[in-house]
Coordinates of C-alpha atoms and ligand atoms in Angstrom, one line a residue:
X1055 CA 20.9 20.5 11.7
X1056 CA 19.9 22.4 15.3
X1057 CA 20.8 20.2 18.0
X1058 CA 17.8 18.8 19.4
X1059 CA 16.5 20.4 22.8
X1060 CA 17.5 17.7 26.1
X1061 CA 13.7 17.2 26.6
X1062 CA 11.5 16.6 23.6
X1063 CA 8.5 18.8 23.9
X1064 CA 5.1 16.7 24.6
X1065 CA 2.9 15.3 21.5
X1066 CA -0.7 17.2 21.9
X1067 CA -3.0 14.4 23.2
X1068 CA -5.9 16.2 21.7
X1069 CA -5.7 15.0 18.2
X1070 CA -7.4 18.2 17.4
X1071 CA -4.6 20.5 18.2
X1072 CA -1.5 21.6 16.7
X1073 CA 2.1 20.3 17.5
X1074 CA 4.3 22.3 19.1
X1075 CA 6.9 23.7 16.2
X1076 CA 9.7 22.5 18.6
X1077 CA 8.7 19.0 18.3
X1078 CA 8.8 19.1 14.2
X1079 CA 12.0 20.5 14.3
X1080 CA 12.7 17.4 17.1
X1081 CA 11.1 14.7 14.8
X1082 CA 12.8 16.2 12.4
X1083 CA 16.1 16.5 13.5
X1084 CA 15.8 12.6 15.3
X1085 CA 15.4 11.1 11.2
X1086 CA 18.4 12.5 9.6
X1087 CA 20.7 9.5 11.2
X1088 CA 17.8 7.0 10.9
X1089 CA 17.5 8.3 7.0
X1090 CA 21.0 7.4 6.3
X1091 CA 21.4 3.9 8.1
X1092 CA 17.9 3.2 5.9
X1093 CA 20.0 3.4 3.4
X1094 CA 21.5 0.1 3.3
X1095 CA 18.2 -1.5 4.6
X1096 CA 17.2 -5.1 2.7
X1097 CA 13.7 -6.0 0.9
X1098 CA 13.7 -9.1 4.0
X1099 CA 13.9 -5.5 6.6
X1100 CA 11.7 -3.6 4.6
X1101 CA 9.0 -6.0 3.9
X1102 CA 9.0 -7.5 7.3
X1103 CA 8.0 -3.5 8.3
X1104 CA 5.3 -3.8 5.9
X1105 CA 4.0 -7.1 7.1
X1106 CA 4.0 -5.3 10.3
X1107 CA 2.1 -2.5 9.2
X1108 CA -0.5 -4.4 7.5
X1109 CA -1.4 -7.0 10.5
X1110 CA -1.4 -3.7 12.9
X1111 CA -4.0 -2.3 11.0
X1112 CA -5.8 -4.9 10.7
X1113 CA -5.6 -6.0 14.3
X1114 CA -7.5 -2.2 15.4
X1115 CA -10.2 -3.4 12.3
X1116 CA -12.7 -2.7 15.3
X1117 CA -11.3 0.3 16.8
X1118 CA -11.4 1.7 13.3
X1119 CA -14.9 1.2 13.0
X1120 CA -15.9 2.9 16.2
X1121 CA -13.6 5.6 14.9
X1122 CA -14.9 5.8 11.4
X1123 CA -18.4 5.9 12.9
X1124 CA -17.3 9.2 14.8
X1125 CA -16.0 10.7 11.9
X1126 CA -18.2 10.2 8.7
X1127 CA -20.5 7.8 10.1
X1128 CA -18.7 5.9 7.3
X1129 CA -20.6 1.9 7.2
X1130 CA -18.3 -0.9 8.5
X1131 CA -18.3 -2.6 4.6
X1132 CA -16.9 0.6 3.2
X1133 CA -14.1 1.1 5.6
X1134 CA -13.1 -2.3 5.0
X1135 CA -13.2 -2.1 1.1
X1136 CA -12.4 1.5 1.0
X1137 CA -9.7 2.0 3.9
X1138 CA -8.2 -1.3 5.0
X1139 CA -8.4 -3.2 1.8
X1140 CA -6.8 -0.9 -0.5
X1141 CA -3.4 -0.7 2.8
X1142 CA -3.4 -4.0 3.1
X1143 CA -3.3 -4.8 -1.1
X1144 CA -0.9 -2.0 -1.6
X1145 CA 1.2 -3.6 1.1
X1146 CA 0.8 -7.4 0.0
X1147 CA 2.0 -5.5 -3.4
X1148 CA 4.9 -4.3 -2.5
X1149 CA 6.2 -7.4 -0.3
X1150 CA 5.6 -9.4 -3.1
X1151 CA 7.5 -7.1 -5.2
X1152 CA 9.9 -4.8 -3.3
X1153 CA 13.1 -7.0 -3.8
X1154 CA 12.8 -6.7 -7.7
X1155 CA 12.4 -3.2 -7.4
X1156 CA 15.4 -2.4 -5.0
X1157 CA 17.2 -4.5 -7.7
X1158 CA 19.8 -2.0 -9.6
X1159 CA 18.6 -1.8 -13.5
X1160 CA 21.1 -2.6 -15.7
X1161 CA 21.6 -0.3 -18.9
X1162 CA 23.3 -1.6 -21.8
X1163 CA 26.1 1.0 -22.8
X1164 CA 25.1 3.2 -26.0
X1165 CA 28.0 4.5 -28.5
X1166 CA 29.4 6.9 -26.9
X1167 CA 29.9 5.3 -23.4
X1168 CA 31.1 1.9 -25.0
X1169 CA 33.2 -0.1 -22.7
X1170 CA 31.5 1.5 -19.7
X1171 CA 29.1 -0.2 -17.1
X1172 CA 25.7 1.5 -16.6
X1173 CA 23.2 1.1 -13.4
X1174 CA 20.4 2.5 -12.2
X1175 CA 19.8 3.0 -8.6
X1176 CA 17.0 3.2 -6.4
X1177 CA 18.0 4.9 -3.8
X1178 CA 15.4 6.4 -0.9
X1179 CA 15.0 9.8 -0.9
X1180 CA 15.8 10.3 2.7
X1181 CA 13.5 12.2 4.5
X1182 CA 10.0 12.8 3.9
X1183 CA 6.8 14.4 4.6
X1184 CA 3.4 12.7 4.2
X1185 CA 0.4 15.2 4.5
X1186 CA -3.0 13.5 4.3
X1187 CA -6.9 14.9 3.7
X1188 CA -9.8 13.5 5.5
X1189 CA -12.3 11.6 3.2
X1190 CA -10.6 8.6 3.6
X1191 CA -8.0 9.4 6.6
X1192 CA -6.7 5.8 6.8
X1193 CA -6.3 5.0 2.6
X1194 CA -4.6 8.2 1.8
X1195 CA -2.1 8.3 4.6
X1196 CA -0.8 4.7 5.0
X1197 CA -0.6 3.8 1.2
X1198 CA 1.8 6.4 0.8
X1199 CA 3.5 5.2 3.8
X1200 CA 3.6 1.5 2.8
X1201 CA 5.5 3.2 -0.6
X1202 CA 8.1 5.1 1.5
X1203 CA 8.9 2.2 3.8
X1204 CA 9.4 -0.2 0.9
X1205 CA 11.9 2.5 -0.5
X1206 CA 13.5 3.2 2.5
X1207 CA 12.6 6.4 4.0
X1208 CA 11.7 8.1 7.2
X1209 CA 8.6 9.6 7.4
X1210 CA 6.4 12.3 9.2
X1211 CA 2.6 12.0 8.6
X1212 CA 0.3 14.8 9.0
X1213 CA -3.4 13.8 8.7
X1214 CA -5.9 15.6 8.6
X1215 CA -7.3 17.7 11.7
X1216 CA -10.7 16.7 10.5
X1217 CA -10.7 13.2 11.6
X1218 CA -9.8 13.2 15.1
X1219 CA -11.1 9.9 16.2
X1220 CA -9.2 7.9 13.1
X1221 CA -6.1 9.6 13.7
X1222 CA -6.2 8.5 17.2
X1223 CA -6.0 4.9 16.7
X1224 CA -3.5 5.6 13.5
X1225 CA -1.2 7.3 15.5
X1226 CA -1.7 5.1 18.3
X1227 CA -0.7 2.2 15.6
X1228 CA 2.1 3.8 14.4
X1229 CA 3.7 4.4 18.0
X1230 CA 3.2 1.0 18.8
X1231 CA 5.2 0.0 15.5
X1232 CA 7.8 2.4 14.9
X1233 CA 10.9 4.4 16.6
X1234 CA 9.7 8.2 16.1
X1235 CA 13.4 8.4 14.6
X1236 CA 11.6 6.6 11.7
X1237 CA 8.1 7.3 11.8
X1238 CA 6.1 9.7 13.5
X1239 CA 2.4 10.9 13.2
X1240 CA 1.9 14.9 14.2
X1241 CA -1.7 15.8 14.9
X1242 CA -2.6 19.7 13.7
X1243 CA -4.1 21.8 11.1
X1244 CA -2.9 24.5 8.6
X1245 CA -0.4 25.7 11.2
X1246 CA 1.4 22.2 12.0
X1247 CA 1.1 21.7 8.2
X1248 CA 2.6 25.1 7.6
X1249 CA 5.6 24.5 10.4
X1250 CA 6.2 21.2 8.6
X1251 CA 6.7 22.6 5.0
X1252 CA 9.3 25.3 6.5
X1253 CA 11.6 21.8 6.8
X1254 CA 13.9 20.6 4.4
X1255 CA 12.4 17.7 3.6
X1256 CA 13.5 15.5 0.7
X1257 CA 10.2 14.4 -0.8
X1258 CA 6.4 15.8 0.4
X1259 CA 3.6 13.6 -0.3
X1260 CA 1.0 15.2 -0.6
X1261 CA -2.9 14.6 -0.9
X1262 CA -5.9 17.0 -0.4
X1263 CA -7.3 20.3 -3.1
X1264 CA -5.7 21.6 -6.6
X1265 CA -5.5 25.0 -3.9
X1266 CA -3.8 23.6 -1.3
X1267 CA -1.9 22.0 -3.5
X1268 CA -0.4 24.8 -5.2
X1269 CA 0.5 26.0 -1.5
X1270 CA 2.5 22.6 -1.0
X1271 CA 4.5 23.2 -4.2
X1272 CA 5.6 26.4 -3.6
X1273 CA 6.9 25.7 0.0
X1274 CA 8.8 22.6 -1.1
X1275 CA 10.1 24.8 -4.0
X1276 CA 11.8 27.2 -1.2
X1277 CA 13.9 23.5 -0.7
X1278 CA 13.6 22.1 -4.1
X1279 CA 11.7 19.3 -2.6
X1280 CA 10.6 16.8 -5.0
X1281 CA 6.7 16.6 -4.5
X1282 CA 4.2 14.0 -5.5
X1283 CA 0.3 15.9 -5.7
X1284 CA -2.5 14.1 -5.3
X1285 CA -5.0 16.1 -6.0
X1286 CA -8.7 16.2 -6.6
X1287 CA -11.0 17.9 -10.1
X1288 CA -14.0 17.3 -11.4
X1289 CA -13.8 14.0 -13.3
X1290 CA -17.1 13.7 -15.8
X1291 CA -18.9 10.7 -16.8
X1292 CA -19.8 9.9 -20.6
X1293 CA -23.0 7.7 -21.1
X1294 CA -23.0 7.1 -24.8
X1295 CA -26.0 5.6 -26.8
X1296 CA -24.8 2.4 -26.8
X1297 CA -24.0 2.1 -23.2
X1298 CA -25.6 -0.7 -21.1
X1299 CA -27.5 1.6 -19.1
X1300 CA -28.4 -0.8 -16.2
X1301 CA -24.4 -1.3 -15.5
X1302 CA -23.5 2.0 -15.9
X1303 CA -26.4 3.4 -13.7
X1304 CA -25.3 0.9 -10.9
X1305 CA -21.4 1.3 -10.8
X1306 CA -21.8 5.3 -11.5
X1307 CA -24.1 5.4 -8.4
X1308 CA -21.6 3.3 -6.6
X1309 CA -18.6 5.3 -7.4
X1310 CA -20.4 8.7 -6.1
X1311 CA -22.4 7.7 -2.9
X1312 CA -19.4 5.1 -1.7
X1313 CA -18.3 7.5 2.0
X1314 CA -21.4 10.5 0.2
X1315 CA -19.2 11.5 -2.7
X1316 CA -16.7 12.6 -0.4
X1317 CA -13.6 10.7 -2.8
X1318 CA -11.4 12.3 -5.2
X1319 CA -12.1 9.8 -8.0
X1320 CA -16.0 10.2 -7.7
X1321 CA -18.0 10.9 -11.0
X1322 CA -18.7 14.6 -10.4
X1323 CA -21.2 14.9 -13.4
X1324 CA -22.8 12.7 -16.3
X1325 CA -23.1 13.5 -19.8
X1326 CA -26.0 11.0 -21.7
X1327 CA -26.8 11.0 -24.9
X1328 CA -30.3 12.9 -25.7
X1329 CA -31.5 9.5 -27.1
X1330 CA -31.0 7.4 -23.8
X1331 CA -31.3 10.2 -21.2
X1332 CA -34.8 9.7 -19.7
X1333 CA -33.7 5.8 -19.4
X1334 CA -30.8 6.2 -17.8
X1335 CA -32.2 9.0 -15.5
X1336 CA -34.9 6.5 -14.8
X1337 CA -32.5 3.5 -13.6
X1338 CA -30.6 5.8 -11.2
X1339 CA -33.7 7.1 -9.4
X1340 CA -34.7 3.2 -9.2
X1341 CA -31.2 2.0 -7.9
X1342 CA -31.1 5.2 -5.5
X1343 CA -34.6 3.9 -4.1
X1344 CA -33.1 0.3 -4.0
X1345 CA -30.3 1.0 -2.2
X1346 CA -31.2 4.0 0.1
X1347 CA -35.0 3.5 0.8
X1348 CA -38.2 4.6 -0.9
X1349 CA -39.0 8.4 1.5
X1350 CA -36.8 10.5 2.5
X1351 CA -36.9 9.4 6.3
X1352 CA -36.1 6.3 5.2
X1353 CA -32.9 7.5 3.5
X1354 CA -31.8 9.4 5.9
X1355 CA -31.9 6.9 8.8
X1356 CA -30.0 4.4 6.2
X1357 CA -26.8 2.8 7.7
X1358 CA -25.5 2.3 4.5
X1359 CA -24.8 6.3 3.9
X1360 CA -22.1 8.3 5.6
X1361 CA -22.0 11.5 6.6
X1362 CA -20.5 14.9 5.8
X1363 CA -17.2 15.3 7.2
X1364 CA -18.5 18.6 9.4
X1365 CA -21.2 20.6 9.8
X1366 CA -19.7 23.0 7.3
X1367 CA -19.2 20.8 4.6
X1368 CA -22.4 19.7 4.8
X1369 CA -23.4 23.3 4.6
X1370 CA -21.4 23.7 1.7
X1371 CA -22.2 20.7 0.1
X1372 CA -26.6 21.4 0.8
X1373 CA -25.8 25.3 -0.5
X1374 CA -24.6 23.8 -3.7
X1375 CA -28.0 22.2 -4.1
X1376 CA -30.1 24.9 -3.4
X1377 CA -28.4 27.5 -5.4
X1378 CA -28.4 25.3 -8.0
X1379 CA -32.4 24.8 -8.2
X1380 CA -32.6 28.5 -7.2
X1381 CA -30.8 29.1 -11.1
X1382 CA -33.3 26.6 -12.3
X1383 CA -32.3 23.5 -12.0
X1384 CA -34.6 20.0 -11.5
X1385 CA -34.5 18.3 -9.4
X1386 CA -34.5 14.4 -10.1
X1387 CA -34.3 12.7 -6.7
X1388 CA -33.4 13.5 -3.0
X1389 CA -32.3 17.4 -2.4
X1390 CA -32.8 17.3 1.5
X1391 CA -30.3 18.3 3.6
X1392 CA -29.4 18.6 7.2
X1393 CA -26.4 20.4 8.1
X1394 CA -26.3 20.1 12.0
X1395 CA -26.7 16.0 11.2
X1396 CA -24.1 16.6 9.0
X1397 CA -26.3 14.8 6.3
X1398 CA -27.1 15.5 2.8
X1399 CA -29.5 13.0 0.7
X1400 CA -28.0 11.4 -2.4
X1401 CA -29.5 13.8 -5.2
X1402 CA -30.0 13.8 -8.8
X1403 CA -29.6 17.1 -10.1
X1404 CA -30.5 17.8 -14.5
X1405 CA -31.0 20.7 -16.2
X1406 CA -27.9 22.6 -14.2
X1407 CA -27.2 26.1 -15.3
X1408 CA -23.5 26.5 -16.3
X1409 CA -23.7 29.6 -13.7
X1410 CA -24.6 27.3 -11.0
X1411 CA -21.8 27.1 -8.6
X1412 CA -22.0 22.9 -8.5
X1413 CA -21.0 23.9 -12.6
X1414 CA -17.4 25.1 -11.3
X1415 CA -16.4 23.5 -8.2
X1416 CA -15.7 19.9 -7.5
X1417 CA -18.7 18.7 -5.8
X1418 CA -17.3 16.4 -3.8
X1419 CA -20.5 15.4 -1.9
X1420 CA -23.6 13.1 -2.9
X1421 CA -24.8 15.3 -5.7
X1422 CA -24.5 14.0 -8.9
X1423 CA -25.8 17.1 -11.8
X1424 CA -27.1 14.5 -15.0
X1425 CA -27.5 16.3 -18.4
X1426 CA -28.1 15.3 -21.7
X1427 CA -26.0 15.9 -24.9
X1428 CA -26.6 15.4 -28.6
X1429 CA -22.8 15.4 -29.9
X1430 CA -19.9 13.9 -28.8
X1431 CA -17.5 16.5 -30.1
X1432 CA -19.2 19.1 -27.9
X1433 CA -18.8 16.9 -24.9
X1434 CA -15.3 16.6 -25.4
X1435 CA -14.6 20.4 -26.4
X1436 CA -16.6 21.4 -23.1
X1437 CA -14.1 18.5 -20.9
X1438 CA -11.0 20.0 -22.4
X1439 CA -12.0 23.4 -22.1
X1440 CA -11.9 22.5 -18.2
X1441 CA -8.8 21.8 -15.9
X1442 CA -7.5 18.6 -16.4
X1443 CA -9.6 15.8 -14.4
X1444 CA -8.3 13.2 -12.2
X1445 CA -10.7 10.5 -13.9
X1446 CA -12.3 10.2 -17.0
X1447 CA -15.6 7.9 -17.1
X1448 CA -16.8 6.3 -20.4
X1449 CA -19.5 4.2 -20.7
X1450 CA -19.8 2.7 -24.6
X1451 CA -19.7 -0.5 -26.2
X1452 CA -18.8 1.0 -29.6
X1453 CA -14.7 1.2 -30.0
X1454 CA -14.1 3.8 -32.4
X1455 CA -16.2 6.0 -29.4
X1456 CA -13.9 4.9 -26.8
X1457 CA -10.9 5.1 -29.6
X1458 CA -11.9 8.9 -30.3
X1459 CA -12.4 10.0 -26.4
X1460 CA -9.4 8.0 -25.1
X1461 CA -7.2 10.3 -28.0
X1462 CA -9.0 13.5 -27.5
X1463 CA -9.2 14.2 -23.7
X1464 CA -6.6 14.0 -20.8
X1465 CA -6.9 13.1 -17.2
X1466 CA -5.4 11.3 -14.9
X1467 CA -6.8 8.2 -15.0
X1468 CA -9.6 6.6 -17.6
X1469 CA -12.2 4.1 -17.1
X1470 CA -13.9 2.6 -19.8
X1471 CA -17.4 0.7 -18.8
X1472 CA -16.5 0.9 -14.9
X1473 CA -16.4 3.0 -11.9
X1474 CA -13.9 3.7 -9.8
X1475 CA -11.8 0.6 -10.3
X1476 CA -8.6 2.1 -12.6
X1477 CA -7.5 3.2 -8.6
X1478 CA -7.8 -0.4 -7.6
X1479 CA -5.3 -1.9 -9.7
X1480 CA -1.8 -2.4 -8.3
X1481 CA 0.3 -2.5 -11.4
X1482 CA -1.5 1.2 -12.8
X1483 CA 0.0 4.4 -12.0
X1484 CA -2.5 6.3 -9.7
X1485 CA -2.4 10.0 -10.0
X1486 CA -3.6 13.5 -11.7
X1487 CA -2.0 15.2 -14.4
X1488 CA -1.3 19.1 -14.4
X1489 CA -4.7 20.6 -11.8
X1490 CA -5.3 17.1 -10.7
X1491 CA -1.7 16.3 -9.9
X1492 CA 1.9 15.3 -10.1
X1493 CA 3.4 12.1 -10.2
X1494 CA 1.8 8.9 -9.6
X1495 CA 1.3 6.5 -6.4
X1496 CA 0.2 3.1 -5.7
X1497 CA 3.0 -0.2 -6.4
X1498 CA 6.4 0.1 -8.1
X1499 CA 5.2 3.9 -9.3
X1500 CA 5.2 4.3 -5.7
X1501 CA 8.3 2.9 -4.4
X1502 CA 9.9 5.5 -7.8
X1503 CA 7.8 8.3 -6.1
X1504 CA 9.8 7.8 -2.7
X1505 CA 12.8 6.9 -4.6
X1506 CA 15.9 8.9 -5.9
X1507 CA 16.5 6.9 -9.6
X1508 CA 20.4 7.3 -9.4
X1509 CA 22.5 7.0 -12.2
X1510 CA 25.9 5.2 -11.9
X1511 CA 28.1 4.7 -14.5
X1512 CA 31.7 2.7 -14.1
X1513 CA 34.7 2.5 -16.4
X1514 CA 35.9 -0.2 -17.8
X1515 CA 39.2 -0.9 -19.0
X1516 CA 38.9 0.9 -22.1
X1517 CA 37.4 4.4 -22.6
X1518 CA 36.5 6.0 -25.9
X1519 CA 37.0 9.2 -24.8
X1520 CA 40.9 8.9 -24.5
X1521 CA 40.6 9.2 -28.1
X1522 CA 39.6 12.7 -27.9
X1523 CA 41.8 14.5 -25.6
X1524 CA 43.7 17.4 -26.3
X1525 CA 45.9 18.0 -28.2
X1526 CA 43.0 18.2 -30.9
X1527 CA 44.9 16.9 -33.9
X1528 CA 43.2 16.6 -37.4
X1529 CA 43.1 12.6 -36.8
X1530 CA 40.8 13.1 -33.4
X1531 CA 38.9 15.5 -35.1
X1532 CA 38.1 13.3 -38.2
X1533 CA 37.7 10.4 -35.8
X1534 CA 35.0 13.2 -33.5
X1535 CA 33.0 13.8 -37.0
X1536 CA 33.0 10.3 -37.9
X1537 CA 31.4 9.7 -34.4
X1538 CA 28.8 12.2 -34.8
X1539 CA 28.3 10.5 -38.1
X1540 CA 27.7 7.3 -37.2
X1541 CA 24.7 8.7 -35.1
X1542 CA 23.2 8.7 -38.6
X1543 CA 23.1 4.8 -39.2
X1544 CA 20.5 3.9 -37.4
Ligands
LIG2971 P1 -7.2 20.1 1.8 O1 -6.3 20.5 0.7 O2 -8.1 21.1 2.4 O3 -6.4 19.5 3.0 C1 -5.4 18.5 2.9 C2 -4.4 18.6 3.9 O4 -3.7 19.9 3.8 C3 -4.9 18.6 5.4 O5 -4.0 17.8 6.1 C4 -4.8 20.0 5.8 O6 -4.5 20.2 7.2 C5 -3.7 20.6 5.0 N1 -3.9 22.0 4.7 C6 -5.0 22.7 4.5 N2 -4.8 24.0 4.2 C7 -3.4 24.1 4.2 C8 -2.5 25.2 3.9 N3 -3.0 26.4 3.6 N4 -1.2 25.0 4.0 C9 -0.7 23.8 4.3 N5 -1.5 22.7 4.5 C10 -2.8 22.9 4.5 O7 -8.1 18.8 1.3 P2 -9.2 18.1 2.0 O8 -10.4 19.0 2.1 O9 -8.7 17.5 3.3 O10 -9.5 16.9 1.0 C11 -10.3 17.0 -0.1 C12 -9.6 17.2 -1.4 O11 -8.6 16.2 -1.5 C13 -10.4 17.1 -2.6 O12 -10.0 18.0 -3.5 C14 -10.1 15.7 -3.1 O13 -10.4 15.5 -4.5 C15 -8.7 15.6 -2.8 N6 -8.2 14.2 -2.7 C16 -7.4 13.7 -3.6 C17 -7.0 12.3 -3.6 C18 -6.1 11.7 -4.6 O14 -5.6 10.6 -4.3 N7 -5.9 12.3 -5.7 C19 -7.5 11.5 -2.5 C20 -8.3 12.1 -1.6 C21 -8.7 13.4 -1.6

């Protein structure tokens, strides 16, 4: 540990800047004493942090919407149910929890250890490293946080630079809760990212792209940092025959226009069955009309829609559109797009070449590609034949359907006849597999994230190994195969 400089260099007041390397190393250097006495911290300590967290946020509800507004023009209903909600639950979760968790696990002892005393331990991990992406700046950077305060940890966040006005009043909450020494929020880009990944941290958190994610792994692999990746993919939606096509229409819609498809769990594409394609196409251009307006001027001047994170997303997001109906493609509703409003309509995309770009990249914008299918097994061959996705969307009433896809695909997450929601639930694990992620978040999966699972094992009075020590007579080694024997009875 470098001894840190007499004067701390200053925080960037621009949100939009990088932090000063110096002051990393500061932050940095400040948590190692804080990490250790966090150590012994209680649930009561830890939980009364949360509480604190949770009622701070809520209390800057209305600077948050100003901000939000700034940022993604996101609507005031989906930054309560899509940022402060899902903080507040996760942290009403873990106060409710957090003392049974801490608890040590007792482990009965096996053969070999008879006579022994088995524990496991949740220990924190000590120091650790948050990095956060934009599309929702508030969610994916505090959730984590409520995790690693509920196991004990000091924490740096890194949000994303793309949000400036939201990481304002975060950072402005988080100085108005917390000692630096235990948490601290850097502003910065790639660079301030960069200088933070050159630290031996104990644990990185990290959310944001399978390619930065790869990027995050192999710095923390220069420390053997344990790393949790929350990444993104393109998770596909199944519309079978027997679907209820009016439900899935609405929640699919939901799940991909909620803050303009800019969410990591978004349907990316639908599959329908040939038989029930038309319909279904049908119901989504009538609940796009009903929820959006009727013309295209009326969409765009919707409240209800936010907005491309920057003009060039929304210039990447628009380009996949119109090289997609430049291969061929139909187009089924919306298609307009307006970069320097940062705007792109919600669209309805079918007949999508598999050359098109939208085919290979996650869309992650309010384009939704619909196409029909005549057999499941092709559906399935052409979802495994991709990277793993983060969630897999079914919509059938008929079991042996949702038997066969549930055994022959993989992702991260599966949601039979609903949108969106498997992220919703406390008690589930929330997180990729493989290209959409390591590890899990979200409850008591997240506390284990942020947690070291110790093992501790004490003697008792009697210890069956004494009956093996050398000298290795013919007795101890009868007594040894008979051992190894016994592993056979049950
Ligand atoms: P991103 O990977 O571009 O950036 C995420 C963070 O990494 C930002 O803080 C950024 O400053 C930093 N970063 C960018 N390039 C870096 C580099 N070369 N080295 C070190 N750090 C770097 O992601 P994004 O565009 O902010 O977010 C969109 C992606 O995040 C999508 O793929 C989406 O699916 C995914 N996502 C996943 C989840 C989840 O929970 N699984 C949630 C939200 C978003």
């Amino acid at each position: 540990m470098t001894s840190p400089p007499a004067t701390p260099p200053k925080a960037p007041m621009d949100p939009t800047g990088d932090t000063d390397p110096q002051l990393l190393q500061h932050l940095f250097d400040r948590q190692a004493l804080t990490a250790l006495a966090l150590r012994s911290s209680t649930a009561r300590e830890r939980a009364a942090k949360l509480r604190r967290l949770r009622d701070g946020l809520l209390e800057r509800r209305e600077a948050l919407y100003q901000a939000f507004a700034a940022d993604l023009r996101k609507p005031p209903l989906e930054v309560e149910l899509t940022e402060l909600l899902p903080v507040a639950d996760e942290a009403r979760h873990a106060i409710a929890h957090l003392a049974r968790w801490m608890r040590p696990r007792r482990v009965r002892p096996t053969l070999t250890t008879l006579g022994t005393r088995a524990r496991v331990l949740y220990q924190p991990r000590g120091r650790c490293l948050i990095i956060g992406p934009w599309n929702y700046p508030v969610n994916t950077l505090l959730g984590p946080l409520v995790s690693a305060i509920a196991a004990g940890n000091a924490v740096i966040l890194k949000p994303s630079e793309f949000t400036p006005h939201v990481n304002a009043v975060v950072a402005e909450l988080v100085a108005a809760l917390f000692d630096s020494a235990e948490v601290a929020l850097v502003h910065g880009g790639v660079a301030t990212a960069q200088h933070l990944l050159a630290l031996p941290f104990d644990h990185v958190f990290f959310t944001g792209s399978p390619a930065v994610g790869k990027v995050v792994m192999g710095a923390a692999a220069q420390h053997l940092a344990s790393v949790t990746l929350e990444l993104g993919g393109k998770s596909p939606v199944i519309v079978d025959a027997s679907a209820d096509l009016r439900r899935a229409a609405e929640l699919v819609l939901w799940g991909k226009f909620t803050n303009a498809g800019q969410t990591c769990v978004a349907p990316d594409h639908v599959y329908v069955h040939r038989s029930v394609h038309a319909r279904f196409v049908q119901l989504c251009q009538e609940t796009l009309a009903a929820r959006y307006g009727r013309t295209d001027a009326a969409v765009q001047a919707s409240p209800d829609l936010a907005r491309m994170v920057t003009r060039r997303h929304a210039e990447r997001v628009g380009g996949l559109i119109d090289d997609a109906l430049a291969r061929g493609a139909t187009l089924l509703a919306g298609g307009g797009h307006d970069a320097a409003q940062r705007y792109v309509a919600p669209t309805l995309l079918g007949n999508v070449p598999g050359d098109a770009r939208i085919s290979g990249e996650e869309i992650f914008g309010p384009v939704l590609p619909i196409e029909p299918y005549d057999a499941l097994q092709d559906v399935i061959g052409r979802i495994n034949a991709q990277p793993k996705p983060l969630a897999l969307y079914l919509f059938s009433r008929h079991r042996p359907t949702q038997a066969l896809v549930t055994a022959q695909t993989s992702s991260g997450g599966l949601c039979l006849n609903h949108c969106v929601q498997q992220y919703a639930h406390g008690g589930l694990p929330f997180g990729g597999v493989n290209h959409s992620g390591i590890g899990n978040a979200h409850g008591v999966y997240g506390f284990k994230a942020f947690s070291h699972e110790r093992a501790c094992l004490a003697a008792g009075p009697f210890t069956v190994v004494r009956l093996f020590f050398a000298p290795y007579t013919a007795l101890r080694h009868r007594l040894s195969t008979a051992l190894v024997n016994a592993l056979r009875w049950v």
